Every structure is written in C-alpha cells, then in structure tokens.
Coordinates of C-alpha atoms and ligand atoms in Angstrom, one line a residue:
M1 CA -68.0 -69.5 177.3
L2 CA -69.4 -66.1 178.9
I3 CA -68.2 -65.7 182.2
L4 CA -70.3 -63.4 184.0
E5 CA -68.5 -60.7 186.0
K6 CA -69.2 -57.1 187.1
L7 CA -66.9 -54.4 188.2
I8 CA -67.9 -52.6 191.5
I9 CA -66.5 -49.0 191.7
D10 CA -66.6 -46.7 195.0
G11 CA -66.1 -43.3 193.3
G12 CA -64.6 -40.0 194.5
T13 CA -61.0 -41.3 195.2
R14 CA -58.4 -39.0 193.6
L15 CA -56.4 -41.2 191.1
C16 CA -52.6 -40.6 191.1
G17 CA -49.5 -42.4 189.7
E18 CA -48.2 -44.1 186.3
V19 CA -50.0 -46.3 183.8
K20 CA -48.1 -48.6 181.5
L21 CA -50.1 -48.5 178.2
Q22 CA -51.0 -51.9 176.3
G23 CA -50.0 -52.4 172.9
A24 CA -52.8 -51.1 170.7
K25 CA -55.7 -53.4 169.9
N26 CA -56.9 -51.9 166.8
S27 CA -53.0 -52.5 165.3
V28 CA -52.4 -55.9 166.8
L29 CA -55.8 -57.4 165.1
P30 CA -54.6 -56.7 161.6
I31 CA -51.1 -57.5 162.4
L32 CA -52.1 -60.8 163.5
A33 CA -54.4 -61.2 160.2
A34 CA -51.0 -60.1 158.1
S35 CA -49.5 -63.1 159.8
I36 CA -51.1 -65.7 158.0
L37 CA -49.4 -64.4 154.9
C38 CA -45.9 -65.3 156.0
D39 CA -44.0 -68.1 155.3
D40 CA -41.6 -67.8 158.4
E41 CA -42.3 -67.5 162.0
C42 CA -43.7 -64.4 163.4
Y43 CA -43.1 -62.8 166.7
I44 CA -45.5 -60.0 167.7
D45 CA -44.2 -58.3 171.0
N46 CA -46.5 -55.8 173.0
C47 CA -49.6 -57.8 172.1
P48 CA -52.3 -56.9 174.6
R49 CA -54.1 -60.0 176.7
L50 CA -57.7 -59.3 175.2
S51 CA -60.5 -61.5 174.4
D52 CA -60.3 -60.2 170.8
C53 CA -56.5 -61.2 170.4
N54 CA -57.8 -64.7 171.6
V55 CA -60.4 -64.8 168.9
S56 CA -57.8 -63.9 166.3
M57 CA -55.0 -66.7 167.6
R58 CA -58.2 -69.3 167.3
I59 CA -58.7 -68.2 163.7
I60 CA -55.0 -68.5 162.9
R61 CA -54.9 -71.9 164.1
H62 CA -58.1 -73.1 162.7
L63 CA -56.5 -71.9 159.3
G64 CA -53.8 -74.1 160.1
K65 CA -50.8 -72.0 161.6
S66 CA -49.8 -72.3 165.0
A67 CA -50.2 -69.4 167.6
Y68 CA -49.2 -69.1 171.1
R69 CA -48.4 -66.5 173.6
D70 CA -45.3 -66.0 175.3
G71 CA -45.7 -63.7 178.3
G72 CA -46.3 -60.1 176.6
S73 CA -45.6 -61.8 172.9
V74 CA -47.6 -63.7 170.6
I75 CA -45.7 -66.3 167.9
I76 CA -47.2 -67.5 165.0
G77 CA -45.7 -70.4 163.4
N78 CA -44.1 -70.9 160.0
E79 CA -46.9 -73.5 158.7
E80 CA -48.7 -73.2 155.5
I81 CA -52.3 -72.2 156.2
T82 CA -54.7 -75.0 154.6
K83 CA -58.1 -73.6 155.1
N84 CA -60.2 -70.8 153.4
D85 CA -63.1 -70.4 155.7
I86 CA -63.8 -68.6 159.1
P87 CA -66.3 -70.6 161.3
E88 CA -69.5 -68.6 161.7
D89 CA -69.1 -68.4 165.8
M90 CA -65.5 -66.7 165.6
M91 CA -66.6 -64.4 162.6
R92 CA -69.6 -63.4 165.0
E93 CA -67.2 -62.6 168.3
M94 CA -65.4 -59.6 166.6
R95 CA -65.9 -57.2 163.8
S96 CA -62.1 -57.0 162.9
S97 CA -62.4 -60.9 161.8
I98 CA -63.2 -59.1 158.6
T99 CA -59.6 -58.2 158.3
F100 CA -58.6 -61.9 157.5
L101 CA -60.6 -62.0 154.3
G102 CA -58.0 -60.1 152.3
A103 CA -55.3 -62.1 153.9
I104 CA -57.2 -65.5 153.1
I105 CA -57.9 -64.6 149.6
A106 CA -54.3 -63.4 148.8
K107 CA -52.9 -66.8 150.3
M108 CA -55.9 -69.4 149.0
G109 CA -57.5 -67.7 146.1
E110 CA -60.7 -68.4 147.8
A111 CA -62.3 -67.5 151.0
K112 CA -65.5 -68.5 152.8
I113 CA -66.7 -66.4 155.6
S114 CA -69.9 -65.0 157.3
L115 CA -70.6 -61.3 158.1
P116 CA -68.5 -60.2 161.2
G117 CA -70.0 -59.6 164.7
G118 CA -68.4 -57.0 166.8
C119 CA -69.8 -54.2 169.1
E120 CA -73.4 -52.7 167.9
L121 CA -72.5 -49.2 166.7
G122 CA -74.9 -49.2 164.2
P123 CA -75.1 -50.6 160.5
R124 CA -71.6 -51.7 159.9
P125 CA -71.5 -52.8 156.3
I126 CA -68.7 -54.2 154.4
D127 CA -69.7 -53.0 150.9
I128 CA -66.3 -50.9 150.5
H129 CA -64.1 -53.8 151.4
I130 CA -66.3 -56.1 148.9
S131 CA -65.9 -53.2 146.0
A132 CA -62.4 -53.2 146.4
L133 CA -61.6 -56.8 146.3
R134 CA -63.9 -57.1 143.3
Q135 CA -61.8 -54.5 141.4
M136 CA -58.6 -56.6 142.6
G137 CA -60.3 -59.7 140.3
V138 CA -62.4 -61.6 143.2
D139 CA -65.7 -62.9 142.3
I140 CA -67.7 -62.5 145.2
S141 CA -71.2 -63.7 146.1
E142 CA -73.2 -63.0 149.2
N143 CA -76.0 -65.5 150.2
H144 CA -77.8 -65.6 153.4
G145 CA -75.0 -64.0 155.1
L146 CA -72.2 -65.9 153.6
I147 CA -69.7 -64.5 151.5
E148 CA -67.7 -66.7 149.1
C149 CA -64.7 -65.3 147.1
K150 CA -63.0 -66.6 144.6
V151 CA -60.1 -65.2 142.5
R152 CA -60.9 -65.0 138.9
D153 CA -57.6 -65.6 137.4
K154 CA -54.7 -64.3 139.9
L155 CA -55.3 -61.5 142.4
R156 CA -54.2 -58.2 140.6
G157 CA -53.2 -54.9 141.7
A158 CA -55.9 -52.2 141.0
V159 CA -56.5 -48.3 141.3
I160 CA -59.0 -48.0 144.3
A161 CA -60.5 -44.7 145.1
L162 CA -62.2 -45.3 148.4
P163 CA -65.7 -43.6 148.9
Y164 CA -64.6 -43.3 152.6
P165 CA -61.6 -43.7 154.3
S166 CA -62.6 -46.9 156.2
V167 CA -60.0 -48.3 158.6
G168 CA -60.8 -51.9 158.0
A169 CA -61.5 -51.7 154.3
T170 CA -57.9 -49.8 153.9
E171 CA -56.4 -52.7 156.0
N172 CA -58.2 -55.8 153.7
I173 CA -56.8 -54.1 150.5
I174 CA -53.3 -53.7 151.8
L175 CA -53.3 -57.2 152.9
A176 CA -54.7 -58.6 149.5
A177 CA -52.6 -56.3 147.4
V178 CA -49.1 -57.1 149.0
L179 CA -49.0 -60.8 147.4
A180 CA -51.1 -59.5 144.5
K181 CA -49.9 -59.3 140.8
G182 CA -48.8 -55.6 140.0
T183 CA -49.2 -52.2 141.8
T184 CA -52.3 -51.5 143.7
I185 CA -53.0 -47.8 144.4
I186 CA -55.6 -46.6 147.3
S187 CA -56.8 -43.0 147.2
N188 CA -58.5 -41.6 150.1
A189 CA -57.1 -44.3 152.4
A190 CA -57.4 -44.3 156.3
K191 CA -54.3 -42.5 157.9
E192 CA -54.8 -44.1 161.3
P193 CA -51.3 -44.8 163.4
E194 CA -52.8 -48.6 163.2
I195 CA -52.6 -48.7 159.5
V196 CA -49.1 -47.2 159.6
D197 CA -48.3 -49.9 162.2
L198 CA -49.5 -52.6 160.1
T199 CA -47.4 -51.6 157.1
I200 CA -44.3 -51.6 159.1
F201 CA -44.8 -55.0 160.1
L202 CA -45.6 -56.0 156.5
R203 CA -42.3 -54.0 155.4
S204 CA -40.2 -56.1 157.7
C205 CA -41.6 -59.1 156.1
G206 CA -40.5 -58.2 152.7
A207 CA -43.6 -56.1 151.6
K208 CA -43.5 -53.2 149.2
I209 CA -45.6 -50.4 150.4
I210 CA -45.3 -46.5 150.4
G211 CA -47.5 -43.9 151.6
A212 CA -49.2 -45.3 154.7
G213 CA -50.5 -42.6 156.8
E214 CA -51.2 -40.6 154.0
S215 CA -54.0 -40.2 151.8
T216 CA -52.6 -42.4 149.0
V217 CA -50.9 -45.7 149.6
I218 CA -49.0 -47.5 147.0
I219 CA -48.8 -51.5 147.3
C220 CA -46.3 -53.5 144.6
G221 CA -47.4 -57.1 145.0
V222 CA -44.2 -59.5 145.9
E223 CA -44.2 -63.3 145.7
S224 CA -43.8 -64.1 149.2
L225 CA -43.5 -62.8 152.7
S226 CA -40.8 -64.0 155.3
G227 CA -41.6 -63.5 159.0
A228 CA -40.5 -60.8 161.1
Y229 CA -40.2 -59.5 164.8
H230 CA -42.5 -56.6 165.3
K231 CA -43.3 -54.6 168.3
V232 CA -47.1 -53.2 168.3
I233 CA -47.2 -49.3 169.1
P234 CA -48.8 -48.1 172.5
D235 CA -52.9 -48.1 172.4
R236 CA -53.8 -44.4 171.8
I237 CA -57.2 -44.9 173.0
E238 CA -56.1 -46.5 176.6
A239 CA -54.3 -43.6 176.8
I240 CA -57.3 -41.1 176.5
S241 CA -59.4 -43.4 178.7
Y242 CA -56.6 -43.4 181.8
M243 CA -56.2 -39.8 181.2
S244 CA -59.9 -39.4 181.7
A245 CA -59.8 -41.5 184.6
I246 CA -57.6 -39.4 186.1
A247 CA -59.1 -36.3 185.0
I248 CA -62.6 -36.9 186.3
T249 CA -61.1 -37.5 189.8
G250 CA -59.0 -34.3 189.6
G251 CA -55.9 -36.4 189.9
T252 CA -52.5 -36.3 188.4
G253 CA -50.3 -39.1 186.5
E254 CA -48.3 -40.1 183.9
L255 CA -49.2 -42.1 180.7
I256 CA -45.7 -44.4 179.9
G257 CA -45.3 -44.9 176.6
V258 CA -47.9 -42.9 174.8
V259 CA -47.1 -41.3 171.6
P260 CA -48.5 -37.7 171.9
E261 CA -48.8 -37.3 168.1
H262 CA -51.4 -40.2 168.0
I263 CA -53.7 -38.3 170.4
M264 CA -53.2 -34.8 168.8
A265 CA -57.0 -34.1 168.1
V266 CA -57.7 -35.0 172.0
I267 CA -54.7 -32.7 173.7
P268 CA -56.6 -29.5 173.2
I269 CA -59.8 -31.0 174.7
F270 CA -58.1 -31.9 178.0
E271 CA -56.2 -28.5 177.7
E272 CA -59.6 -26.5 177.4
S273 CA -61.2 -28.5 180.3
G274 CA -58.3 -27.3 182.5
C275 CA -56.0 -30.1 182.4
K276 CA -52.3 -29.4 182.3
L277 CA -50.4 -31.7 180.3
Q278 CA -46.8 -32.1 179.8
S279 CA -44.4 -34.3 177.7
T280 CA -42.2 -36.3 179.9
D281 CA -38.9 -38.7 178.8
S282 CA -41.5 -41.8 179.0
G283 CA -44.6 -40.3 177.8
L284 CA -47.1 -37.6 178.7
S285 CA -47.9 -36.3 182.2
I286 CA -51.5 -34.9 183.2
T287 CA -52.7 -32.9 185.9
A288 CA -56.4 -32.0 186.5
P289 CA -57.9 -29.4 188.0
E290 CA -60.3 -30.0 191.1
R291 CA -63.3 -29.6 188.6
L292 CA -63.0 -29.8 185.1
G293 CA -64.2 -27.3 182.4
A294 CA -66.9 -27.9 179.7
V295 CA -65.4 -28.5 176.3
K296 CA -67.7 -26.4 174.0
Y297 CA -67.8 -28.6 170.7
I298 CA -66.7 -32.2 169.9
R299 CA -67.1 -33.6 166.2
T300 CA -65.8 -37.3 165.6
M301 CA -64.1 -37.8 162.3
P302 CA -61.4 -40.3 160.6
Y303 CA -57.7 -39.8 162.0
P304 CA -56.3 -37.4 162.6
A305 CA -59.3 -35.4 163.5
F306 CA -61.1 -36.3 167.0
P307 CA -61.4 -40.3 167.1
T308 CA -64.9 -41.8 167.4
D309 CA -63.5 -44.3 170.0
A310 CA -62.9 -41.6 172.4
Q311 CA -66.3 -39.9 172.0
A312 CA -68.1 -41.9 175.1
I313 CA -65.2 -41.4 177.2
I314 CA -64.9 -37.6 176.9
M315 CA -68.6 -37.6 177.2
A316 CA -68.4 -39.2 180.6
L317 CA -65.9 -36.6 181.5
M318 CA -68.1 -33.7 180.1
A319 CA -71.0 -35.3 182.1
Q320 CA -69.2 -33.8 185.3
S321 CA -68.0 -30.4 184.0
M322 CA -68.7 -26.8 184.7
G323 CA -70.9 -26.1 181.5
T324 CA -72.3 -27.3 178.2
S325 CA -70.9 -29.3 175.5
V326 CA -72.1 -30.6 172.2
F327 CA -71.0 -33.8 170.4
V328 CA -71.4 -34.6 166.6
E329 CA -70.8 -38.2 166.0
T330 CA -70.1 -38.5 162.3
V331 CA -68.5 -41.9 162.0
F332 CA -71.0 -44.6 163.5
S333 CA -74.6 -43.7 163.6
G334 CA -75.5 -46.1 166.8
R335 CA -72.7 -44.9 168.9
Y336 CA -74.7 -43.2 171.6
K337 CA -75.9 -46.3 173.6
H338 CA -74.1 -45.4 176.8
I339 CA -76.0 -42.4 177.3
A340 CA -79.0 -44.1 178.7
E341 CA -76.7 -45.4 181.1
L342 CA -74.9 -42.0 182.1
Q343 CA -78.7 -40.9 182.6
R344 CA -79.0 -43.6 185.1
M345 CA -75.9 -42.0 186.9
G346 CA -77.5 -38.6 186.9
A347 CA -75.8 -37.3 184.0
N348 CA -77.9 -34.4 182.1
I349 CA -77.6 -35.4 178.4
K350 CA -80.4 -34.9 175.3
A351 CA -79.7 -36.6 172.3
E352 CA -80.9 -36.7 168.8
D353 CA -79.7 -38.6 166.0
R354 CA -75.9 -37.6 165.6
V355 CA -76.0 -34.8 168.2
A356 CA -75.9 -35.0 171.8
V357 CA -75.9 -31.9 174.3
V358 CA -74.2 -32.7 177.6
S359 CA -75.1 -30.3 180.5
G360 CA -72.4 -31.0 183.2
V361 CA -73.8 -32.0 186.6
E362 CA -71.8 -31.1 190.0
R363 CA -71.4 -34.6 190.7
L364 CA -72.8 -38.0 189.2
S365 CA -74.0 -40.5 191.4
G366 CA -73.2 -44.2 191.8
A367 CA -75.7 -46.6 190.1
S368 CA -76.1 -50.0 188.7
V369 CA -75.3 -49.7 185.1
S370 CA -74.6 -52.0 182.1
A371 CA -72.0 -51.8 179.5
T372 CA -73.4 -51.2 176.1
D373 CA -69.9 -51.8 174.0
L374 CA -66.3 -51.6 174.5
R375 CA -65.9 -47.5 174.8
G376 CA -69.2 -47.0 176.2
G377 CA -68.4 -49.4 179.0
A378 CA -65.2 -47.7 179.3
A379 CA -67.0 -44.5 179.7
L380 CA -69.2 -46.1 182.6
V381 CA -65.9 -46.9 184.5
I382 CA -64.7 -43.4 184.4
A383 CA -68.1 -41.8 185.3
A384 CA -68.3 -44.2 188.1
L385 CA -64.8 -43.3 189.3
G386 CA -66.0 -39.6 189.5
A387 CA -69.3 -40.4 191.0
D388 CA -70.5 -40.0 194.3
G389 CA -71.0 -43.3 196.0
R390 CA -71.0 -47.3 194.6
S391 CA -71.5 -48.1 190.8
E392 CA -71.8 -51.8 189.6
I393 CA -71.1 -52.2 185.9
S394 CA -72.1 -55.0 184.5
N395 CA -71.8 -56.7 180.8
I396 CA -68.1 -56.1 181.1
H397 CA -67.1 -58.9 178.2
Y398 CA -67.5 -55.7 176.4
I399 CA -64.6 -53.9 178.4
D400 CA -62.3 -56.6 178.2
R401 CA -62.3 -56.6 174.4
G402 CA -60.4 -53.8 174.5
Y403 CA -58.8 -53.3 177.9
E404 CA -56.0 -55.4 179.7
N405 CA -56.4 -55.7 183.4
I406 CA -58.6 -52.4 183.8
E407 CA -59.1 -53.0 187.6
G408 CA -55.5 -53.9 188.3
K409 CA -54.1 -50.5 186.3
L410 CA -57.1 -48.5 188.0
K411 CA -56.3 -50.0 191.4
K412 CA -52.6 -49.0 190.9
L413 CA -53.7 -45.6 190.2
G414 CA -55.6 -45.5 193.7
A415 CA -59.1 -46.4 192.6
C416 CA -61.6 -48.4 194.7
I417 CA -62.3 -51.0 192.1
A418 CA -63.2 -54.7 192.3
R419 CA -64.2 -57.3 189.7
V420 CA -66.7 -59.8 190.9
N421 CA -67.4 -63.2 189.3
L422 CA -71.2 -64.0 189.2
T423 CA -71.2 -67.4 187.9
Ligands
EPU1 N1 -68.4 -48.3 156.5 C1 -69.3 -48.5 155.6 N2 -68.8 -49.6 154.8 C2 -67.6 -50.4 154.8 C3 -67.1 -50.0 155.5 C4 -67.1 -49.0 156.7 O1 -70.4 -48.1 155.2 O2 -67.4 -51.3 154.0 C5 -68.9 -47.4 157.2 C6 -69.0 -47.9 158.8 O3 -70.5 -48.3 158.9 C7 -68.6 -46.7 159.8 C8 -67.6 -45.9 158.9 O4 -67.6 -46.6 157.6 O5 -69.8 -45.9 159.9 C9 -66.2 -46.1 159.5 O6 -65.9 -47.6 159.7 P1 -64.2 -48.2 159.4 O7 -64.5 -49.4 158.4 O8 -63.3 -46.9 159.5 O9 -63.9 -48.8 161.0 P2 -63.8 -50.3 161.5 O10 -62.8 -50.7 160.5 O11 -65.1 -51.1 161.2 C10 -62.1 -49.5 163.1 C11 -61.9 -49.9 164.6 C12 -63.1 -49.5 165.5 C13 -63.0 -47.5 164.9 C14 -63.1 -47.6 163.8 C15 -63.0 -46.1 163.2 C16 -60.6 -51.9 164.6 C17 -60.8 -53.4 164.8 N3 -61.8 -50.9 164.6 O12 -63.1 -50.1 162.8 O13 -62.5 -49.5 166.9 O14 -64.1 -47.2 165.8 O15 -61.9 -47.6 162.9 O16 -61.6 -45.5 163.7 O17 -59.5 -51.1 164.1 C18 -62.8 -49.6 168.9 O18 -61.6 -49.8 169.2 O19 -63.9 -49.4 170.1 C19 -63.5 -49.7 167.5 C20 -64.7 -49.7 167.5

C-alpha cells in the first residue's frame, strides 16, 4: 500500500555537520539478485533501508529463499530456489527487478517475468539484456509484456559486444555467466563502481571474474557458488546529494565514508562553483561559498564521466547560482521532469530535447511541488533547502526508493524539515 506522505521544508538554514553515507542502492540491488545463485547463506552488510531493497527481499522470498533484516544487514538463507517467475506487481515496482532475470535463468534454466517498472525516465528498453542472453543459448519469447526464457541445452559462455555500456545488462550477463558452461567475454561493459562491487561479492562466493571496472570483463563459469559476507560500498549519489544540500545553503560538512574516486567527475563541478573540498581521514569535507558560481557545461555520460543520477541534483544547485549553466542529458531521454517543478520554485530553466539552459536566480522561493522520480525528488529537496520560505514536497515515495531516512540526516545537519503523513 502506498503511504501518502509529504516533506515540509523551511529553507534558508545553513547546513553544517557530518553525514554518514548509506550503502549504495545500485550495488545492493544486483547483489541481492546474485544471492539467489548461492548454495550457502549470504550476509550482506551496509544494506540501506530502502523500499527497493524491501522489494528485492520479497522477490527472493517468492523464489523460495529466506531473506530477513538484522539491523543494517540482510541475511539470505541457504534454501534452494524453487520458482522461476517474478509476479507482475513486484516487477512493476522497480526497474532493477530485471537483474533477477540472468540469475533465475542460471539457476533454473528457465524464467518468466513481465517488463520491469521503475522511475519514468523515458523509454527503458531491455533489448541489450535480451540479445546478450540469446547469445548465451537462451530462447526468449516476448508476448503482451510477458518474457519467457528457456535455456536450449545448457547456458553457455559467449563473446558479447554491448552496443552501449548498459549497467543493468552488464550485471545480468555477469549473473548468468558465473554459472554458465565456459567463458563469457563482455566488451564495452559498464564500468560503474557498483559493477565492481557486485563482482567482489560474487568472487567471495567462488565466481571467476576478471576485469570488472574495465571495458572488458571475462567470466569463467563455475559449477556452484557458496555464500559470503559482503559489505556494500558507500552510495556515491547519496554523497553528491548531501554535498549539494550543504552547498546550496552555503554550509560546511563532512561526508563520512565517501570514496572520492567514485565521484571524481563531480568534484570539479563543486570546485568550479566555488566550494572547497578536502579529503579527510573518514571521507571528504566541503565548505561552500555564500553564493555558488555557475558551472558552464555539464554532460551526463556512463561512468567514469558525470553521472546521469546527479544531473537533477546539480541542476537544483545551479538554479540558484550566479550565472548560466548548460546541461546535456545523454543517458536517459526523459530525465528532465523535475524542471517543471523547479520552475514552480522560481527557477529560470529552458529545456529542449536533451539540452537545458539554467540561468541562476538570486533566491528560489518555497512552493508546493511534486517529486517526479527518485533523483528529481532529491533535487526538489535540495532546492527547497536553499529557497526562501516553506516548500511542501509530495510523492516522496520516489525519494524513499533511494534515500534512507533523508529527513533524519538533514535534520542532523540543522535543516528545518519534517515528514507528515497525509493518510
Ligand atoms: N538501454 C537500452 N537497452 C537496454 C538497456 C539500456 O536502450 O537493454 C538504454 C536505457 O534506455 C538508457 C541507457 O541505455 O537510455 C542506460 O541504461 P542502463 O541500462 O545503463 O541503466 P539501468 O541499468 O537501467 C542503472 C541505475 C540507474 C542509473 C543508470 C545509469 C540501477 C538499479 N539503476 O540503471 O539508477 O541511472 O544505471 O547509470 O542500478 C537511480 O539510481 O536513480 C537510477 C535511475
């Protein structure tokens, strides 16, 4: 059931203090999918309390394994999976349910799923996933949104050249390949830190994978996988979000646990806008100027370039900067839905197709706005923190998909923020 809640934010308070980062959402979801490949118990530490993690746990239980939370960790049992389908309601709840496909096929030899849901960021086809699995010996039919997969003989390794370094497709191929017969070579693979984290987990379980984090990943199939303890990496997009929250209020703070290398493409953006960043023993500190300067040009691209997941967030910052910034979104065609909401707060943004031109205003003004997707929702929170007056943000279930206790963490930094229940 959808709980109707709002965030109420009184903007203008300078944020100061420490933020301890959650485990990375986009790491933990494929790792939870990977756990169904394992014969022994898996202990996944630093697992954020997010609605998407709950959906993953429900899928794992549906498939036949136990999955329960123990504080900050999730434990997946050693039971065999007994089902090969994912119910449509679970598939619809999040995009990354598609990552279970490769794992179910590897374990059961067949799978039945419907097309995945998730944030509306424009068309999100799965043709790259399907074509790769076909190359590995899977017969796939698609009828009325239902995808039925059956391994012809045995799942077999293949040489797969991706037409685009899709994160989800790279993960799906790895999950299928670890138990396939023979060697799989993926070229033009996605290089995101979350892919590396997934392979670290799989290698602890006995998988043979080399090259993760590079363009070419080689996987030699093994007979079976054990279980493992794994600590999920810190969430780089959460780090960028809190850095932005601090920056828009002219504040100062420290991101505990951030791996600076994971946010390399975003560090120069903060520096160009006048923030001072410094590595510390526990992460990274940020001190923002009273008013941010504009960053001239931001173009989203696959890792290690500027992440699409940070586009809306940095756009909120630039909406209140001194000058004009140009954004080009190359990854998702429909990832500008937050612009209309930022405009309600007084932002001066003109967008056409993949390009948005942001002319910074002196001060955004509080307004009633609605989260349109996960990162677009985070952008509204950031804009509201910098704005004059009160903002009410609705549809915050999108934000809860990716941020654990966002109001608690912001309150700790000094923000005037409250969550109210409307039901
Ligand atoms: N694409 C295709 N065909 C495919 C697969 C992808 O055309 O078969 C296209 C997509 O439509 C998109 C582009 O390729 O235009 C990139 O998609 P990709 O597969 O790389 O993304 P994803 O796996 O669906 C993950 C993250 C997203 C993040 C993207 C890009 C997870 C659970 N999701 O999605 O995270 O934006 O990679 O980095 O890992 C978020 O956290 O807010 C979020 C949306």
